Short mmCIF file of N, CA and C in Angstrom, two decimals:
data_model
loop_
_atom_site.label_atom_id
_atom_site.label_comp_id
_atom_site.label_asym_id
_atom_site.label_seq_id
_atom_site.Cartn_x
_atom_site.Cartn_y
_atom_site.Cartn_z
N MET A 797 1.06 -1.60 -0.03
CA MET A 797 0.08 0.11 0.24
C MET A 797 0.95 0.98 -0.11
N LEU A 798 0.57 2.41 -0.54
CA LEU A 798 1.40 3.31 -0.77
C LEU A 798 0.99 4.71 -0.60
N VAL A 799 1.37 5.44 0.92
CA VAL A 799 1.26 6.98 1.11
C VAL A 799 -0.09 7.37 1.14
N ARG A 800 -0.38 7.20 -0.60
CA ARG A 800 -1.15 7.93 -0.86
C ARG A 800 -2.24 7.49 -1.00
N ASP A 801 -2.40 6.56 -0.27
CA ASP A 801 -3.67 5.77 0.01
C ASP A 801 -4.28 5.61 1.58
N ALA A 802 -3.19 5.98 2.54
CA ALA A 802 -3.24 6.55 3.83
C ALA A 802 -2.99 6.92 4.33
N MET A 803 -3.01 8.59 3.62
CA MET A 803 -2.62 9.07 4.47
C MET A 803 -3.73 10.46 4.49
N SER A 804 -4.01 11.26 5.38
CA SER A 804 -4.82 12.37 4.87
C SER A 804 -4.47 13.35 5.02
N THR A 805 -6.16 13.60 3.28
CA THR A 805 -5.32 15.16 2.32
C THR A 805 -6.32 15.99 3.29
N LEU A 806 -6.93 16.33 4.14
CA LEU A 806 -7.13 17.16 5.44
C LEU A 806 -6.03 18.20 6.27
N VAL A 807 -5.11 18.76 5.18
CA VAL A 807 -3.99 18.83 6.00
C VAL A 807 -3.80 20.19 6.72
N LEU A 808 -4.03 20.91 8.67
CA LEU A 808 -4.03 21.62 8.25
C LEU A 808 -3.08 22.37 9.65
N THR A 809 -2.46 23.43 8.43
CA THR A 809 -1.57 24.41 8.05
C THR A 809 -2.50 25.94 9.22
N ILE A 810 -1.13 26.29 9.46
CA ILE A 810 -0.71 27.51 10.81
C ILE A 810 0.13 27.89 10.23
N GLY A 811 0.23 29.57 10.57
CA GLY A 811 1.27 30.29 10.46
C GLY A 811 2.43 30.90 11.53
N PRO A 812 3.11 30.99 11.31
CA PRO A 812 4.12 31.06 12.61
C PRO A 812 3.96 31.92 14.10
N ALA A 813 2.73 33.36 13.83
CA ALA A 813 2.92 33.74 14.57
C ALA A 813 1.19 33.72 15.36
N HIS A 814 1.19 31.89 15.38
CA HIS A 814 -0.54 31.58 15.31
C HIS A 814 0.60 30.85 17.75
N THR A 815 -0.67 31.59 18.22
CA THR A 815 -0.08 31.82 19.52
C THR A 815 -0.13 29.60 20.03
N LEU A 816 0.80 29.03 20.70
CA LEU A 816 0.26 27.37 21.00
C LEU A 816 -1.43 27.19 21.46
N ARG A 817 -1.87 27.73 21.80
CA ARG A 817 -3.52 27.89 22.95
C ARG A 817 -3.93 27.60 21.89
N GLN A 818 -3.27 28.69 20.06
CA GLN A 818 -4.53 28.91 18.99
C GLN A 818 -4.72 27.24 18.23
N ALA A 819 -3.07 27.25 18.06
CA ALA A 819 -2.75 26.14 17.18
C ALA A 819 -3.60 24.27 18.32
N ALA A 820 -3.60 24.58 19.54
CA ALA A 820 -4.24 23.49 20.29
C ALA A 820 -5.34 23.74 19.73
N ALA A 821 -5.82 24.97 19.84
CA ALA A 821 -7.83 24.85 19.75
C ALA A 821 -7.72 24.44 17.76
N LEU A 822 -7.42 24.48 17.25
CA LEU A 822 -7.64 24.44 16.20
C LEU A 822 -7.21 22.43 15.58
N MET A 823 -6.20 22.13 16.38
CA MET A 823 -5.56 20.48 16.91
C MET A 823 -6.93 20.51 16.91
N SER A 824 -6.92 20.35 18.26
CA SER A 824 -8.91 19.77 18.92
C SER A 824 -9.43 19.56 17.87
N ALA A 825 -10.52 20.59 17.00
CA ALA A 825 -11.68 20.84 16.88
C ALA A 825 -10.97 20.00 15.09
N ARG A 826 -9.65 19.76 14.61
CA ARG A 826 -10.09 18.95 13.53
C ARG A 826 -9.45 17.58 13.91
N ARG A 827 -9.28 17.54 15.68
CA ARG A 827 -9.49 15.91 16.34
C ARG A 827 -7.89 15.65 15.29
N VAL A 828 -7.15 15.66 14.95
CA VAL A 828 -5.31 16.41 14.32
C VAL A 828 -4.82 16.02 15.47
N GLY A 829 -3.15 14.98 15.17
CA GLY A 829 -2.45 15.34 16.29
C GLY A 829 -0.81 16.17 15.42
N ALA A 830 -1.16 17.13 14.56
CA ALA A 830 -0.43 17.95 13.72
C ALA A 830 -0.84 19.42 13.28
N ALA A 831 0.09 19.64 12.55
CA ALA A 831 -0.62 21.08 12.06
C ALA A 831 1.13 21.31 11.45
N VAL A 832 0.72 21.42 9.68
CA VAL A 832 2.18 21.84 8.74
C VAL A 832 1.83 22.91 9.11
N VAL A 833 2.90 23.98 9.67
CA VAL A 833 3.47 25.61 10.08
C VAL A 833 3.72 25.76 8.31
N LEU A 834 2.85 26.87 7.46
CA LEU A 834 3.87 27.36 6.22
C LEU A 834 4.17 28.45 6.94
N ASP A 835 5.75 28.72 6.73
CA ASP A 835 6.84 30.56 7.18
C ASP A 835 7.34 30.94 5.33
N PRO A 836 6.55 31.33 4.85
CA PRO A 836 7.37 31.55 3.70
C PRO A 836 8.19 32.49 3.46
N ASP A 837 8.36 33.11 4.31
CA ASP A 837 9.65 34.80 5.00
C ASP A 837 10.10 33.73 6.02
N GLY A 838 9.92 32.34 5.95
CA GLY A 838 11.10 32.47 7.10
C GLY A 838 11.95 30.48 6.22
N THR A 839 11.17 30.11 7.48
CA THR A 839 12.02 28.57 6.83
C THR A 839 11.25 27.67 6.26
N GLY A 840 10.07 27.74 5.90
CA GLY A 840 9.07 27.54 4.45
C GLY A 840 8.62 26.89 5.61
N ILE A 841 8.51 25.40 4.75
CA ILE A 841 7.77 24.14 5.80
C ILE A 841 8.20 24.15 6.80
N GLY A 842 7.75 23.33 7.73
CA GLY A 842 7.58 22.60 9.14
C GLY A 842 6.24 21.58 9.48
N ILE A 843 6.66 21.91 11.33
CA ILE A 843 5.44 20.88 11.84
C ILE A 843 5.58 21.18 13.18
N LEU A 844 3.85 21.13 13.26
CA LEU A 844 3.77 21.26 15.03
C LEU A 844 2.88 19.99 15.65
N THR A 845 3.46 19.10 16.60
CA THR A 845 2.80 18.38 16.81
C THR A 845 2.36 18.55 18.35
N GLU A 846 1.52 17.73 18.77
CA GLU A 846 1.17 18.39 20.21
C GLU A 846 1.99 17.67 20.87
N ARG A 847 2.77 16.15 20.84
CA ARG A 847 4.19 16.72 21.10
C ARG A 847 4.98 17.68 21.64
N ASP A 848 5.12 18.53 20.96
CA ASP A 848 5.50 20.23 20.24
C ASP A 848 4.80 20.55 21.59
N VAL A 849 3.61 20.96 21.57
CA VAL A 849 2.76 21.70 22.71
C VAL A 849 2.56 21.19 24.19
N LEU A 850 2.26 20.05 24.27
CA LEU A 850 2.54 19.22 25.20
C LEU A 850 3.99 19.46 26.80
N ASN A 851 5.20 19.88 25.70
CA ASN A 851 6.32 19.99 25.62
C ASN A 851 6.50 21.28 26.53
N SER A 852 6.46 22.21 26.52
CA SER A 852 5.90 23.98 26.22
C SER A 852 4.77 23.72 27.38
N VAL A 853 4.63 23.10 27.74
CA VAL A 853 3.18 24.17 28.55
C VAL A 853 3.99 23.12 29.84
N GLY A 854 3.95 21.35 29.87
CA GLY A 854 5.02 20.91 30.80
C GLY A 854 6.01 22.31 31.23
N LEU A 855 6.79 22.94 30.48
CA LEU A 855 8.67 23.73 30.90
C LEU A 855 7.48 24.45 31.67
N GLY A 856 5.83 24.98 31.97
CA GLY A 856 5.23 26.14 32.43
C GLY A 856 6.04 27.50 31.87
N GLN A 857 5.44 27.01 29.95
CA GLN A 857 5.51 28.37 29.09
C GLN A 857 4.08 28.61 29.21
N ASP A 858 3.47 29.97 28.95
CA ASP A 858 2.32 30.43 28.70
C ASP A 858 1.75 30.11 26.89
N PRO A 859 1.27 29.14 27.11
CA PRO A 859 0.47 29.28 25.68
C PRO A 859 -0.26 30.04 25.34
N ASP A 860 -0.65 31.33 25.68
CA ASP A 860 -0.74 32.28 25.10
C ASP A 860 0.40 33.32 24.14
N ALA A 861 1.38 33.37 24.91
CA ALA A 861 2.13 34.27 24.79
C ALA A 861 3.43 33.08 23.87
N GLU A 862 3.59 32.23 24.00
CA GLU A 862 4.53 30.98 22.75
C GLU A 862 3.81 31.16 21.99
N ARG A 863 4.41 31.69 20.74
CA ARG A 863 4.02 30.97 19.14
C ARG A 863 4.78 29.59 18.55
N ALA A 864 3.92 29.61 17.60
CA ALA A 864 4.04 28.18 16.50
C ALA A 864 5.77 28.61 16.44
N HIS A 865 6.51 29.28 15.63
CA HIS A 865 7.44 29.23 15.52
C HIS A 865 8.50 28.52 16.46
N ALA A 866 8.70 29.02 17.69
CA ALA A 866 9.35 28.82 18.50
C ALA A 866 9.34 27.48 18.96
N HIS A 867 8.46 26.58 18.63
CA HIS A 867 8.01 25.38 18.87
C HIS A 867 8.50 24.19 17.77
N THR A 868 8.25 24.61 16.25
CA THR A 868 8.50 23.96 15.01
C THR A 868 9.10 23.40 14.86
N THR A 869 8.90 22.60 13.99
CA THR A 869 10.61 21.50 13.98
C THR A 869 10.69 21.57 12.57
N THR A 870 11.93 22.39 12.02
CA THR A 870 12.00 23.10 10.61
C THR A 870 12.64 21.65 9.91
N ASP A 871 13.26 20.59 10.72
CA ASP A 871 14.09 20.38 10.37
C ASP A 871 13.51 18.80 9.74
N VAL A 872 12.56 19.18 8.92
CA VAL A 872 11.30 17.60 7.82
C VAL A 872 11.79 16.64 7.76
N VAL A 873 11.71 15.77 7.65
CA VAL A 873 12.11 13.95 6.83
C VAL A 873 10.70 14.64 6.33
N PHE A 874 10.32 14.82 4.09
CA PHE A 874 8.61 14.22 3.92
C PHE A 874 8.85 13.11 3.23
N ALA A 875 8.05 12.85 2.81
CA ALA A 875 8.07 11.98 2.21
C ALA A 875 6.39 12.50 0.94
N THR A 876 6.65 11.36 -0.12
CA THR A 876 5.87 11.40 -1.45
C THR A 876 4.41 10.06 -1.14
N PRO A 877 3.47 10.83 -2.09
CA PRO A 877 2.69 10.00 -1.84
C PRO A 877 2.83 8.72 -2.57
N SER A 878 4.16 8.64 -3.55
CA SER A 878 4.42 6.61 -4.40
C SER A 878 5.28 5.90 -2.70
N TRP A 879 5.72 7.76 -1.77
CA TRP A 879 6.15 5.98 -0.82
C TRP A 879 5.73 4.33 -0.42
N THR A 880 5.96 3.75 -0.14
CA THR A 880 5.25 2.43 0.41
C THR A 880 4.68 3.04 2.09
N VAL A 881 3.68 2.76 2.79
CA VAL A 881 4.20 2.55 3.99
C VAL A 881 4.82 2.52 4.71
N GLU A 882 5.64 0.77 4.36
CA GLU A 882 6.99 0.55 5.34
C GLU A 882 7.85 1.59 4.57
N GLU A 883 7.87 1.98 3.88
CA GLU A 883 8.80 3.44 3.59
C GLU A 883 8.32 4.57 4.59
N ALA A 884 6.63 5.19 4.86
CA ALA A 884 6.55 5.56 5.71
C ALA A 884 7.42 5.16 7.72
N ALA A 885 7.29 4.16 7.71
CA ALA A 885 6.95 3.47 9.23
C ALA A 885 8.07 3.28 9.64
N ALA A 886 9.41 3.19 8.12
CA ALA A 886 10.32 3.05 8.60
C ALA A 886 10.58 4.21 8.90
N ALA A 887 10.78 4.95 8.42
CA ALA A 887 11.55 6.77 8.29
C ALA A 887 11.42 6.92 10.22
N MET A 888 9.64 7.20 10.34
CA MET A 888 9.75 7.67 11.47
C MET A 888 9.39 6.55 12.60
N ALA A 889 10.29 5.44 12.51
CA ALA A 889 10.82 4.61 13.36
C ALA A 889 12.52 5.43 13.57
N HIS A 890 13.12 5.41 12.61
CA HIS A 890 14.44 6.07 12.25
C HIS A 890 15.14 7.23 12.80
N GLY A 891 13.15 8.13 12.64
CA GLY A 891 13.65 9.44 13.13
C GLY A 891 13.25 9.76 15.02
N GLY A 892 12.07 8.59 14.82
CA GLY A 892 11.30 8.18 16.21
C GLY A 892 10.19 10.19 16.65
N PHE A 893 9.34 10.10 15.50
CA PHE A 893 7.83 10.93 15.40
C PHE A 893 7.23 10.13 14.70
N ARG A 894 6.70 10.70 15.04
CA ARG A 894 4.72 10.31 14.79
C ARG A 894 4.00 10.46 13.29
N HIS A 895 4.42 11.56 12.59
CA HIS A 895 3.64 12.12 11.61
C HIS A 895 5.22 12.26 10.46
N LEU A 896 4.17 11.84 9.19
CA LEU A 896 5.44 12.93 8.12
C LEU A 896 4.38 13.74 7.38
N ILE A 897 4.88 14.66 6.97
CA ILE A 897 4.54 15.61 5.72
C ILE A 897 4.40 15.62 4.73
N VAL A 898 3.25 14.79 3.51
CA VAL A 898 3.60 14.18 2.30
C VAL A 898 3.12 15.56 1.72
N LEU A 899 5.12 15.17 -0.10
CA LEU A 899 4.96 16.23 -0.72
C LEU A 899 4.74 16.30 -1.79
N ASP A 900 4.02 17.01 -2.56
CA ASP A 900 3.24 16.68 -4.01
C ASP A 900 3.57 17.89 -4.83
N ARG A 901 4.42 17.73 -5.36
CA ARG A 901 5.13 18.42 -6.38
C ARG A 901 5.90 20.34 -5.57
N ASP A 902 6.05 19.95 -4.07
CA ASP A 902 6.65 20.77 -3.18
C ASP A 902 5.73 21.34 -2.77
N GLU A 903 4.09 20.77 -2.06
CA GLU A 903 3.35 21.70 -2.07
C GLU A 903 2.63 19.95 -0.61
N PRO A 904 2.64 20.99 0.34
CA PRO A 904 1.80 19.62 1.64
C PRO A 904 0.61 19.01 1.05
N ALA A 905 -0.01 18.19 0.68
CA ALA A 905 -0.57 16.56 -0.17
C ALA A 905 -1.22 16.42 1.15
N GLY A 906 -1.07 16.43 2.29
CA GLY A 906 -1.21 15.33 2.72
C GLY A 906 -0.16 15.31 4.09
N ILE A 907 -1.22 14.50 5.42
CA ILE A 907 -0.33 14.48 6.99
C ILE A 907 -0.28 12.28 6.88
N VAL A 908 0.50 11.99 6.41
CA VAL A 908 0.52 10.29 6.77
C VAL A 908 1.26 10.78 8.92
N SER A 909 0.43 9.78 9.60
CA SER A 909 0.98 9.67 10.63
C SER A 909 0.83 7.79 11.77
N VAL A 910 1.34 7.10 12.38
CA VAL A 910 1.32 6.06 12.50
C VAL A 910 -0.14 5.76 13.09
N ARG A 911 -0.89 6.57 12.94
CA ARG A 911 -1.72 5.85 13.39
C ARG A 911 -2.77 5.89 12.22
N ASP A 912 -2.27 6.24 11.05
CA ASP A 912 -2.80 6.15 9.24
C ASP A 912 -2.24 4.23 9.42
N ILE A 913 -1.23 4.64 9.26
CA ILE A 913 -0.08 3.01 8.93
C ILE A 913 -0.65 2.25 10.08
N ILE A 914 -1.31 2.70 10.62
CA ILE A 914 -2.21 1.09 11.78
C ILE A 914 -2.97 0.49 11.04
N ARG A 915 -4.12 1.88 11.04
CA ARG A 915 -4.79 1.58 9.89
C ARG A 915 -5.12 0.74 8.81
N CYS A 916 -3.91 0.75 7.74
CA CYS A 916 -3.95 0.49 6.74
C CYS A 916 -3.25 -1.32 7.65
N TRP A 917 -2.98 -1.46 8.68
CA TRP A 917 -2.30 -2.43 8.28
C TRP A 917 -3.01 -4.11 9.30
N ALA A 918 -4.47 -3.46 9.87
CA ALA A 918 -5.01 -4.07 11.50
C ALA A 918 -5.90 -4.54 10.21
N PRO A 919 -6.23 -3.62 9.47
CA PRO A 919 -7.47 -4.98 8.60
C PRO A 919 -6.65 -6.08 7.92
N ALA A 920 -5.57 -6.09 7.34
CA ALA A 920 -4.83 -6.90 7.55
C ALA A 920 -4.57 -8.14 7.71
N ARG A 921 -3.50 -8.17 9.41
CA ARG A 921 -3.49 -8.91 9.94
C ARG A 921 -4.13 -9.26 10.49
N GLU A 922 -5.65 -8.67 10.37
CA GLU A 922 -6.92 -9.71 10.68
C GLU A 922 -7.31 -10.66 9.94
N ARG A 923 -7.69 -10.35 8.62
CA ARG A 923 -7.71 -11.44 7.86
C ARG A 923 -5.98 -12.81 7.40
N ALA A 924 -5.60 -13.11 8.15
CA ALA A 924 -4.19 -13.02 8.07
C ALA A 924 -4.57 -15.14 8.88
N PRO A 925 -4.62 -16.01 8.65
CA PRO A 925 -5.08 -17.04 9.15
C PRO A 925 -3.92 -16.87 10.57
N GLN A 926 -5.08 -17.86 11.52
CA GLN A 926 -3.77 -17.95 12.87
C GLN A 926 -3.33 -18.81 12.83
N VAL A 927 -2.56 -18.95 13.60
CA VAL A 927 -1.22 -19.85 13.68
C VAL A 927 -1.11 -20.57 15.10
N THR A 928 -2.02 -22.21 15.15
CA THR A 928 -2.01 -22.20 16.95
C THR A 928 -0.65 -23.17 17.02
N ALA A 929 -0.74 -23.48 18.31
CA ALA A 929 0.63 -25.21 18.38
C ALA A 929 -0.19 -25.47 19.30
#
């Protein structure tokens, strides 16, 4: 199966000036664990995850004062729609992250998460014959 078959095409995008509270509210409303941060004047495409917000709050930082740009991962590993879900899973495992931005012609086309990959693999595992000893 390919990433294009597993990814979510509804991508939440925010700007670098969004506060962490604004980002968290948008992520919560959309029920997503990551937002793509578009900064055309700075770092380009980055990602802000629920873990980034949680780390900031855990440090006692004010989510109304902290801006997305200060917590955005800009050293991003991107997937393409033609990657296999195995390639995406390997990149996530190697990098220690749970989301990949999927680029198509240098534009965000979707996000694939560990949850998306599990959803792809779970039905195949359910259909596999069970071996008993």
